[in-house]
Amino acid sequence: MNVVMDVVFKCLCWRSDGLGRLARLALLLVTLGGAVQAVAQPVYGDARPDAPELAARGPLPVGVRTLQVVNPDQLDVLHSTPAQPGPRYARPLTLEIWYPARLAPGQQQLTTYTDVLGAGANDRQRPNTPFQFQGRAVRDAAPAVAPATAYPLLIVSHGYPGSRLMMSYLTENLASKGYVVVAIDHTDSTRADKGAFASTLHNRALDDLFVLNRIAALATPGSGSFLAGLADADNTGLIGYSMGGYGVLNAAGAGVSAAAVKAVPEAQLALRQNGNAAFVASQDTRIKAVVAFAPWGQRLHVWDADGLAGLRVPTLFVVGSQDDISGYEDGVKRLFEGAVHAQRYLLTYQNARHNVAPNPGPAAADSNFNDFMAYAEPVWDVHRINNINQHFLTAFLGRYLKQQPDLQAYLDLLPQAADGKWSQDAQGRQLPDHSYWKGFSARTAVGLEWHQLAPASTPSSP
């Protein structure tokens, strides 16, 4: 890298002639090719200088693979009619799996992901437009030697529409810290194949639970899979954004309301309703923690008090105070308050709207306002949001999936970040009155709120 920068400096110092200094530099960059590209092009998830402490990438190299799976004999709600009720089909799902890997000496952790913009294959206002972006992982890398204690499993569910790649800044980061991370492309719910909303309502939690069982089988020692002995499905966390948040809450025990059941043909969503015997039987004790980014539904009464009381695992809610999709006071904050049997936390980005989970928008999105606004936040820098998310998920998941009690200090915070006091002596040691958010550098903990409630507790004021 130093050699490259030295040559670039010399190029800039050349005297101008007919070709011009900038043209010479451009030719040099083309000649240097990939080396300069790797230096000059940041990757989603890279830590900004003001990133909080736990946002930094972990010590483990990361591999990534794509896996196609099929869930047999599923209800096809999009083709169910009164004349022909209950059609069944084999439901295909595409998975992206990030995992601790073994790399050859000097092997660079870079890969290229391909995704699409748009809002469905037939949307003329927002047509599907392919784009590519880089990530810090090695495609099809050899898995790390199976550890004595397998890595916790994380299942990631995107928004509607979205894709399995839309939170790569987070999935790569968590894999580098000792997790196997599986992100789902939910059929009928991606930007490439968006279908009617009933499919998303019906299938989200079912997809999550199917993938949990599928990965558990692949992770069994002797399965012949690269995941054999690597992932611990008995120690699973669910991460969902928007409709993905709806799905992971339901998969973890929060039953939907009677009002929600009416939105899916043949009342099939009743199978995910609190009090239904099938729903009770589906509760999976392997799920140990949940992260719900801007989970959808409360504004439209998808959840009621009885349903929310079924959520009993530690849960981190993340939301913008101006979320105009899922709602704040009448939406996510109410979910946080109503999950009375769970240890729960609420991270609020003040003045943010709904996009508190995805990667930054690609350059290809800049030419279409709606594509741009599917990623952007009008007030917040999305790279900054990404780093803060990395920090808090590292603390929360490490605390509840890896049983690291020292991380609790990153979760016991003043409600208003701006109220924290930075107080250290000349040697950098904290003084007794230091109350700044742990892990944040001086002057950086602003624009954030943090609340926590213990199981069987409700807020002291409305």
Coordinates of C-alpha atoms in Angstrom, one line a residue:
M1 CA 0.0 0.0 0.0
N2 CA 2.8 2.4 0.8
V3 CA 4.4 1.8 -2.6
V4 CA 1.1 2.6 -4.3
M5 CA 0.6 5.8 -2.4
D6 CA 4.2 6.9 -3.1
V7 CA 3.6 6.4 -6.9
V8 CA 0.3 8.4 -6.7
F9 CA 2.1 11.2 -4.9
K10 CA 4.8 11.4 -7.6
C11 CA 2.2 11.4 -10.2
L12 CA 0.5 14.4 -8.6
C13 CA 3.8 16.2 -8.5
W14 CA 4.5 15.8 -12.2
R15 CA 4.5 19.1 -14.2
S16 CA 1.4 19.7 -16.3
D17 CA 1.7 19.1 -20.0
G18 CA -0.7 18.4 -22.8
L19 CA -2.0 15.3 -21.1
G20 CA -2.7 17.1 -17.8
R21 CA -2.0 16.1 -14.3
L22 CA -5.4 14.6 -13.6
A23 CA -5.3 12.6 -16.8
R24 CA -1.9 11.1 -15.9
L25 CA -3.3 10.2 -12.5
A26 CA -6.3 8.5 -14.1
L27 CA -4.0 6.4 -16.3
L28 CA -1.9 5.5 -13.3
L29 CA -5.0 4.3 -11.4
V30 CA -6.0 2.1 -14.4
T31 CA -2.5 0.7 -14.6
L32 CA -2.4 -0.1 -10.9
G33 CA -5.9 -1.7 -11.2
G34 CA -7.1 -3.8 -8.3
A35 CA -4.5 -2.7 -5.8
V36 CA -5.6 1.0 -5.8
Q37 CA -9.3 -0.1 -6.0
A38 CA -8.9 -2.0 -2.8
V39 CA -7.2 1.0 -1.1
A40 CA -9.6 3.6 -2.4
Q41 CA -13.0 1.9 -2.2
P42 CA -14.5 1.6 1.3
V43 CA -16.7 -1.4 2.0
Y44 CA -20.1 -1.3 3.8
G45 CA -19.5 -1.8 7.5
D46 CA -16.0 -0.4 7.7
A47 CA -15.6 1.5 10.9
R48 CA -15.7 5.3 10.7
P49 CA -13.3 7.2 13.0
D50 CA -16.2 7.9 15.3
A51 CA -17.5 4.3 15.4
P52 CA -18.3 3.1 18.9
E53 CA -15.9 0.6 20.4
L54 CA -17.7 -2.7 19.6
A55 CA -18.3 -1.8 16.0
A56 CA -14.8 -2.9 15.0
R57 CA -14.6 -6.1 13.0
G58 CA -13.7 -9.2 14.9
P59 CA -10.6 -11.3 14.6
L60 CA -11.9 -14.2 12.5
P61 CA -11.7 -14.4 8.7
V62 CA -15.1 -14.7 7.0
G63 CA -16.3 -17.0 4.3
V64 CA -19.6 -16.7 2.4
R65 CA -21.7 -19.2 0.4
T66 CA -25.0 -19.2 -1.3
L67 CA -27.4 -22.2 -0.6
Q68 CA -30.7 -23.1 -2.3
V69 CA -33.2 -24.9 -0.1
V70 CA -36.8 -26.0 -0.6
N71 CA -39.6 -26.2 2.0
P72 CA -41.9 -28.9 0.7
D73 CA -45.7 -29.0 0.9
Q74 CA -46.4 -25.4 1.8
L75 CA -49.7 -23.5 1.4
D76 CA -49.7 -21.3 -1.7
V77 CA -51.7 -18.4 -0.3
L78 CA -51.3 -16.3 -3.5
H79 CA -53.1 -18.9 -5.6
S80 CA -55.8 -19.9 -3.1
T81 CA -59.3 -19.2 -4.3
P82 CA -62.8 -20.1 -3.0
A83 CA -63.1 -22.5 -5.9
Q84 CA -59.7 -24.1 -5.3
P85 CA -58.7 -23.6 -1.7
G86 CA -55.5 -24.9 -0.1
P87 CA -53.1 -25.3 -3.1
R88 CA -49.7 -26.6 -2.0
Y89 CA -46.3 -26.1 -3.5
A90 CA -42.6 -26.6 -2.7
R91 CA -41.4 -23.2 -1.5
P92 CA -37.9 -22.3 -2.7
L93 CA -35.6 -20.1 -0.5
T94 CA -32.2 -18.7 -1.3
L95 CA -29.8 -18.4 1.7
E96 CA -26.6 -16.4 2.1
I97 CA -24.4 -17.9 4.8
W98 CA -21.4 -16.1 6.4
Y99 CA -19.2 -18.1 8.7
P100 CA -15.7 -18.1 10.3
A101 CA -13.3 -19.4 7.7
R102 CA -9.7 -20.6 7.0
L103 CA -7.8 -18.5 4.5
A104 CA -4.6 -19.0 2.6
P105 CA -1.7 -16.8 3.8
G106 CA -2.2 -13.3 2.3
Q107 CA -5.6 -14.1 0.9
Q108 CA -7.6 -10.9 0.7
Q109 CA -11.1 -10.8 2.2
L110 CA -13.1 -9.2 -0.7
T111 CA -16.1 -10.5 -2.6
T112 CA -18.7 -8.9 -4.9
Y113 CA -22.4 -9.2 -4.2
T114 CA -25.1 -8.7 -6.9
D115 CA -28.5 -7.4 -5.9
V116 CA -31.3 -5.5 -7.6
L117 CA -33.1 -2.2 -7.0
G118 CA -36.8 -1.7 -7.6
A119 CA -40.1 -2.8 -6.1
G120 CA -40.9 -6.0 -8.0
A121 CA -40.4 -7.5 -11.4
N122 CA -43.4 -5.6 -13.0
D123 CA -43.1 -2.2 -11.4
R124 CA -42.6 0.3 -14.3
Q125 CA -41.9 3.2 -11.9
R126 CA -39.1 1.3 -10.1
P127 CA -37.9 -1.4 -12.5
N128 CA -35.5 -4.1 -11.3
T129 CA -32.0 -2.7 -11.9
P130 CA -29.0 -4.9 -11.0
F131 CA -26.1 -3.4 -9.1
Q132 CA -23.0 -4.8 -7.4
F133 CA -21.1 -3.9 -4.3
Q134 CA -18.1 -5.2 -2.4
G135 CA -18.0 -7.0 0.9
R136 CA -15.3 -8.3 3.2
A137 CA -15.6 -12.0 2.9
V138 CA -14.2 -14.8 0.7
R139 CA -16.6 -16.6 -1.6
D140 CA -16.8 -20.4 -0.8
A141 CA -13.8 -20.3 1.6
A142 CA -13.0 -23.3 3.6
P143 CA -14.8 -23.3 7.0
A144 CA -12.8 -22.7 10.2
V145 CA -11.8 -25.9 12.1
A146 CA -14.9 -26.8 14.1
P147 CA -14.4 -25.3 17.5
A148 CA -14.9 -27.2 20.8
T149 CA -18.0 -25.1 21.3
A150 CA -19.8 -24.5 18.0
Y151 CA -20.6 -20.9 17.0
P152 CA -24.1 -19.5 17.8
L153 CA -26.5 -19.4 14.8
L154 CA -28.1 -16.1 13.6
I155 CA -31.0 -16.1 11.2
V156 CA -31.5 -12.7 9.4
S157 CA -34.8 -11.7 7.7
H158 CA -35.1 -8.7 5.4
G159 CA -37.9 -6.1 4.8
Y160 CA -40.7 -6.1 2.2
P161 CA -39.4 -5.9 -0.4
G162 CA -35.7 -6.4 0.3
S163 CA -33.0 -9.1 0.0
R164 CA -30.7 -11.4 1.9
L165 CA -27.8 -9.0 1.1
M166 CA -29.3 -5.8 2.4
M167 CA -27.6 -6.0 5.8
S168 CA -24.2 -7.3 4.7
Y169 CA -22.4 -4.7 6.8
L170 CA -23.9 -6.5 9.9
T171 CA -23.8 -10.1 8.7
E172 CA -20.1 -10.0 7.9
N173 CA -19.2 -8.2 11.1
L174 CA -21.0 -10.7 13.3
A175 CA -19.5 -13.7 11.4
S176 CA -16.0 -12.2 12.1
K177 CA -16.9 -12.3 15.9
G178 CA -17.7 -16.0 15.9
Y179 CA -21.3 -16.5 14.6
V180 CA -22.7 -18.4 11.7
V181 CA -25.1 -16.0 10.0
V182 CA -27.8 -17.1 7.6
A183 CA -29.8 -14.5 5.7
I184 CA -32.9 -15.5 3.8
D185 CA -34.3 -14.3 0.5
H186 CA -38.0 -14.7 1.3
T187 CA -39.9 -15.8 -1.8
D188 CA -42.5 -13.3 -3.0
S189 CA -40.9 -10.7 -0.8
T190 CA -37.6 -9.6 -2.5
R191 CA -37.1 -6.7 -4.8
A192 CA -36.8 -9.2 -7.6
D193 CA -40.0 -11.2 -7.1
K194 CA -42.3 -9.1 -4.9
G195 CA -45.7 -10.6 -4.7
A196 CA -48.9 -9.9 -2.8
F197 CA -48.6 -9.0 0.9
A198 CA -50.5 -12.0 2.1
S199 CA -47.5 -14.3 1.3
T200 CA -45.2 -12.2 3.5
L201 CA -47.7 -12.2 6.3
H202 CA -48.2 -15.9 6.1
N203 CA -44.7 -17.2 5.4
R204 CA -42.2 -15.0 7.4
A205 CA -42.2 -16.9 10.7
L206 CA -42.6 -20.3 8.9
D207 CA -39.5 -19.5 6.7
D208 CA -37.5 -18.6 9.8
L209 CA -38.4 -21.8 11.6
F210 CA -37.8 -24.0 8.5
V211 CA -34.3 -22.5 8.0
L212 CA -33.5 -23.1 11.7
N213 CA -34.4 -26.8 11.3
R214 CA -32.5 -27.0 7.9
I215 CA -29.3 -25.4 9.3
A216 CA -29.6 -27.6 12.4
A217 CA -29.5 -30.7 10.2
L218 CA -26.6 -29.4 8.2
A219 CA -24.7 -28.5 11.4
T220 CA -25.0 -32.0 12.8
P221 CA -21.5 -33.6 13.0
G222 CA -21.1 -36.1 10.2
S223 CA -23.7 -34.4 7.9
G224 CA -21.1 -33.8 5.2
S225 CA -22.0 -30.1 5.0
F226 CA -19.4 -27.4 5.5
L227 CA -21.5 -26.4 8.5
A228 CA -21.0 -29.7 10.3
G229 CA -19.9 -29.0 13.8
L230 CA -19.6 -25.3 13.0
A231 CA -23.0 -23.9 13.9
D232 CA -24.9 -24.3 17.2
A233 CA -28.6 -24.3 16.3
D234 CA -29.5 -24.9 19.9
N235 CA -28.2 -21.4 20.6
T236 CA -29.9 -19.3 17.9
G237 CA -30.7 -15.6 17.6
L238 CA -33.2 -14.1 15.2
I239 CA -32.6 -10.7 13.5
G240 CA -35.4 -9.1 11.4
Y241 CA -36.0 -5.7 9.8
S242 CA -39.5 -4.3 9.2
M243 CA -41.5 -7.3 7.9
G244 CA -38.6 -9.4 9.0
G245 CA -39.0 -7.9 12.5
Y246 CA -42.7 -8.9 12.3
G247 CA -41.6 -12.5 11.4
V248 CA -38.9 -12.9 14.1
L249 CA -41.2 -11.7 16.8
N250 CA -43.9 -14.2 15.8
A251 CA -41.3 -17.0 15.4
A252 CA -40.0 -16.3 18.9
G253 CA -43.4 -16.5 20.6
A254 CA -45.4 -13.2 20.0
G255 CA -48.7 -14.5 18.6
V256 CA -50.6 -12.4 16.1
S257 CA -54.0 -10.9 16.9
A258 CA -57.5 -11.9 15.6
A259 CA -57.4 -8.8 13.4
A260 CA -54.3 -9.9 11.6
V261 CA -55.8 -13.4 10.9
K262 CA -58.3 -11.8 8.5
A263 CA -55.5 -10.6 6.2
V264 CA -54.5 -14.1 4.9
P265 CA -56.8 -16.4 2.9
E266 CA -58.5 -19.4 4.6
A267 CA -57.6 -17.9 8.1
Q268 CA -54.3 -19.6 7.8
L269 CA -52.6 -17.0 10.0
A270 CA -54.6 -18.4 12.9
L271 CA -51.9 -21.0 13.1
R272 CA -49.6 -18.2 14.3
Q273 CA -52.1 -16.8 16.8
N274 CA -51.7 -16.7 20.5
G275 CA -53.7 -19.6 22.1
N276 CA -53.7 -21.7 19.0
A277 CA -52.5 -25.2 19.9
A278 CA -50.3 -25.4 16.7
F279 CA -48.7 -22.1 17.6
V280 CA -48.0 -23.2 21.1
A281 CA -46.5 -26.4 19.8
S282 CA -44.2 -24.5 17.4
Q283 CA -42.4 -22.6 20.2
D284 CA -38.8 -23.4 19.7
T285 CA -36.6 -23.3 22.8
R286 CA -33.5 -23.1 20.6
I287 CA -34.3 -19.4 20.0
K288 CA -32.4 -17.6 22.7
A289 CA -32.5 -13.9 21.6
V290 CA -34.2 -11.6 19.1
V291 CA -33.2 -8.3 17.4
A292 CA -36.2 -6.5 15.8
F293 CA -35.3 -3.5 13.6
A294 CA -38.3 -1.3 13.1
P295 CA -40.7 -4.3 13.3
W296 CA -44.0 -3.8 11.4
G297 CA -47.5 -4.4 12.7
Q298 CA -48.4 -2.7 15.9
R299 CA -49.9 0.4 14.2
L300 CA -52.4 -1.9 12.5
H301 CA -53.1 -4.0 15.6
V302 CA -51.3 -7.1 14.3
W303 CA -50.3 -7.6 18.0
D304 CA -52.4 -7.5 21.1
A305 CA -51.5 -7.7 24.8
D306 CA -52.0 -11.5 25.0
G307 CA -49.8 -12.1 21.9
L308 CA -47.0 -9.9 23.1
A309 CA -47.0 -11.6 26.4
G310 CA -45.9 -14.7 24.6
L311 CA -42.5 -13.2 23.8
R312 CA -40.1 -14.4 26.6
V313 CA -36.6 -14.3 25.2
P314 CA -34.3 -11.2 25.5
T315 CA -35.2 -8.8 22.7
L316 CA -33.5 -5.7 21.3
F317 CA -35.8 -3.3 19.5
V318 CA -34.1 -0.7 17.2
V319 CA -36.2 2.2 15.7
G320 CA -36.2 5.8 14.5
S321 CA -38.3 8.2 16.5
Q322 CA -39.9 9.4 13.2
D323 CA -40.6 6.0 11.7
D324 CA -43.5 6.6 9.4
I325 CA -43.8 2.9 8.3
S326 CA -43.9 1.0 11.6
G327 CA -44.6 3.9 13.9
Y328 CA -42.8 4.9 17.1
E329 CA -45.1 5.8 20.0
D330 CA -48.0 3.9 18.6
G331 CA -45.7 1.2 17.0
V332 CA -42.3 -0.1 18.1
K333 CA -42.2 1.6 21.4
R334 CA -45.6 0.0 22.3
L335 CA -44.2 -3.4 21.3
F336 CA -41.2 -2.8 23.6
E337 CA -43.5 -1.9 26.5
G338 CA -46.0 -4.7 25.8
A339 CA -43.6 -7.6 25.8
V340 CA -43.9 -7.8 29.5
H341 CA -42.3 -11.3 29.9
A342 CA -39.1 -10.5 28.1
Q343 CA -35.9 -8.8 29.1
R344 CA -36.0 -6.0 26.5
Y345 CA -34.1 -3.1 25.3
L346 CA -35.0 -0.2 23.0
L347 CA -32.4 1.8 20.9
T348 CA -34.0 4.9 19.4
Y349 CA -32.3 7.0 16.7
Q350 CA -33.8 10.5 17.3
N351 CA -35.4 11.9 14.1
A352 CA -34.6 8.9 12.0
R353 CA -37.4 7.3 10.0
H354 CA -37.6 3.6 8.9
N355 CA -34.2 2.8 7.4
V356 CA -32.3 2.0 10.6
A357 CA -31.1 -1.4 9.4
P358 CA -30.0 -1.6 5.7
N359 CA -26.7 -1.0 4.0
P360 CA -26.1 2.5 2.6
G361 CA -27.8 2.9 -0.7
P362 CA -25.8 2.1 -3.9
A363 CA -24.9 4.7 -6.4
A364 CA -27.4 3.1 -8.8
A365 CA -30.2 4.2 -6.5
D366 CA -29.4 7.9 -6.9
S367 CA -31.3 8.2 -10.1
N368 CA -34.7 7.2 -8.6
F369 CA -36.1 9.1 -5.6
N370 CA -38.0 6.1 -4.3
D371 CA -35.0 3.7 -4.7
F372 CA -32.8 6.3 -2.9
M373 CA -35.3 6.7 -0.1
A374 CA -35.5 2.9 0.4
Y375 CA -32.0 3.2 1.9
A376 CA -31.4 6.8 3.0
E377 CA -32.1 8.6 6.2
P378 CA -32.8 12.4 5.7
V379 CA -31.1 13.3 9.0
W380 CA -28.6 10.5 9.8
D381 CA -25.6 9.2 7.9
V382 CA -26.4 5.5 7.2
H383 CA -22.7 4.5 7.7
R384 CA -22.9 6.0 11.2
I385 CA -26.1 4.0 11.9
N386 CA -24.4 0.8 10.6
N387 CA -21.5 1.3 13.0
I388 CA -23.8 1.9 16.0
N389 CA -25.9 -1.2 15.1
Q390 CA -22.7 -3.3 14.9
H391 CA -21.7 -2.0 18.4
F392 CA -25.0 -2.7 20.1
L393 CA -25.7 -6.1 18.5
T394 CA -22.2 -7.2 19.4
A395 CA -23.0 -6.3 23.1
F396 CA -26.5 -7.7 23.1
L397 CA -25.8 -11.0 21.3
G398 CA -22.5 -11.5 23.1
R399 CA -24.4 -11.1 26.4
Y400 CA -27.3 -13.4 25.7
L401 CA -25.9 -15.9 23.2
K402 CA -22.3 -16.2 24.3
Q403 CA -23.0 -15.6 28.0
Q404 CA -20.4 -12.8 28.3
P405 CA -21.5 -10.9 31.4
D406 CA -18.9 -8.2 31.0
L407 CA -20.8 -6.9 28.0
Q408 CA -23.8 -6.0 30.3
A409 CA -22.0 -2.7 31.0
Y410 CA -22.5 -1.7 27.3
L411 CA -26.3 -2.2 27.9
D412 CA -26.7 -0.4 31.2
L413 CA -26.9 3.2 30.0
L414 CA -28.5 6.5 30.7
P415 CA -31.8 6.8 28.8
Q416 CA -30.6 10.0 26.9
A417 CA -27.2 9.8 25.4
A418 CA -26.8 13.6 25.5
D419 CA -27.1 13.5 29.4
G420 CA -23.9 11.5 29.8
K421 CA -21.0 13.3 31.4
W422 CA -17.4 12.7 30.1
S423 CA -15.1 12.8 33.1
Q424 CA -11.6 11.4 33.0
D425 CA -8.3 12.4 34.5
A426 CA -5.1 13.3 32.6
Q427 CA -4.2 9.6 32.3
G428 CA -7.6 8.7 30.7
R429 CA -9.0 7.0 33.8
Q430 CA -12.7 7.5 34.4
L431 CA -13.6 9.6 37.4
P432 CA -16.5 8.7 39.7
D433 CA -18.9 11.1 38.0
H434 CA -18.2 9.7 34.5
S435 CA -21.6 8.6 33.1
Y436 CA -20.9 8.7 29.3
W437 CA -22.3 5.8 27.3
K438 CA -19.8 3.0 27.5
G439 CA -17.9 2.4 24.2
F440 CA -18.6 5.8 22.8
S441 CA -15.8 8.4 22.4
A442 CA -16.2 11.9 23.8
R443 CA -18.7 14.0 21.9
T444 CA -20.1 11.1 19.9
A445 CA -23.0 9.8 22.0
V446 CA -25.7 12.2 20.7
G447 CA -29.0 11.7 19.0
L448 CA -29.7 8.4 20.7
E449 CA -32.0 7.1 23.4
W450 CA -31.7 3.8 25.3
H451 CA -34.4 2.2 27.5
Q452 CA -34.5 -1.2 29.1
L453 CA -37.2 -3.1 31.0
A454 CA -37.0 -6.4 32.9
P455 CA -39.4 -9.3 32.5
A456 CA -42.8 -8.7 34.0
S457 CA -42.3 -5.0 34.2
T458 CA -44.1 -2.2 32.4
P459 CA -43.1 1.5 32.1
S460 CA -43.8 3.7 35.1
S461 CA -45.5 6.3 33.0
P462 CA -47.5 6.1 29.7

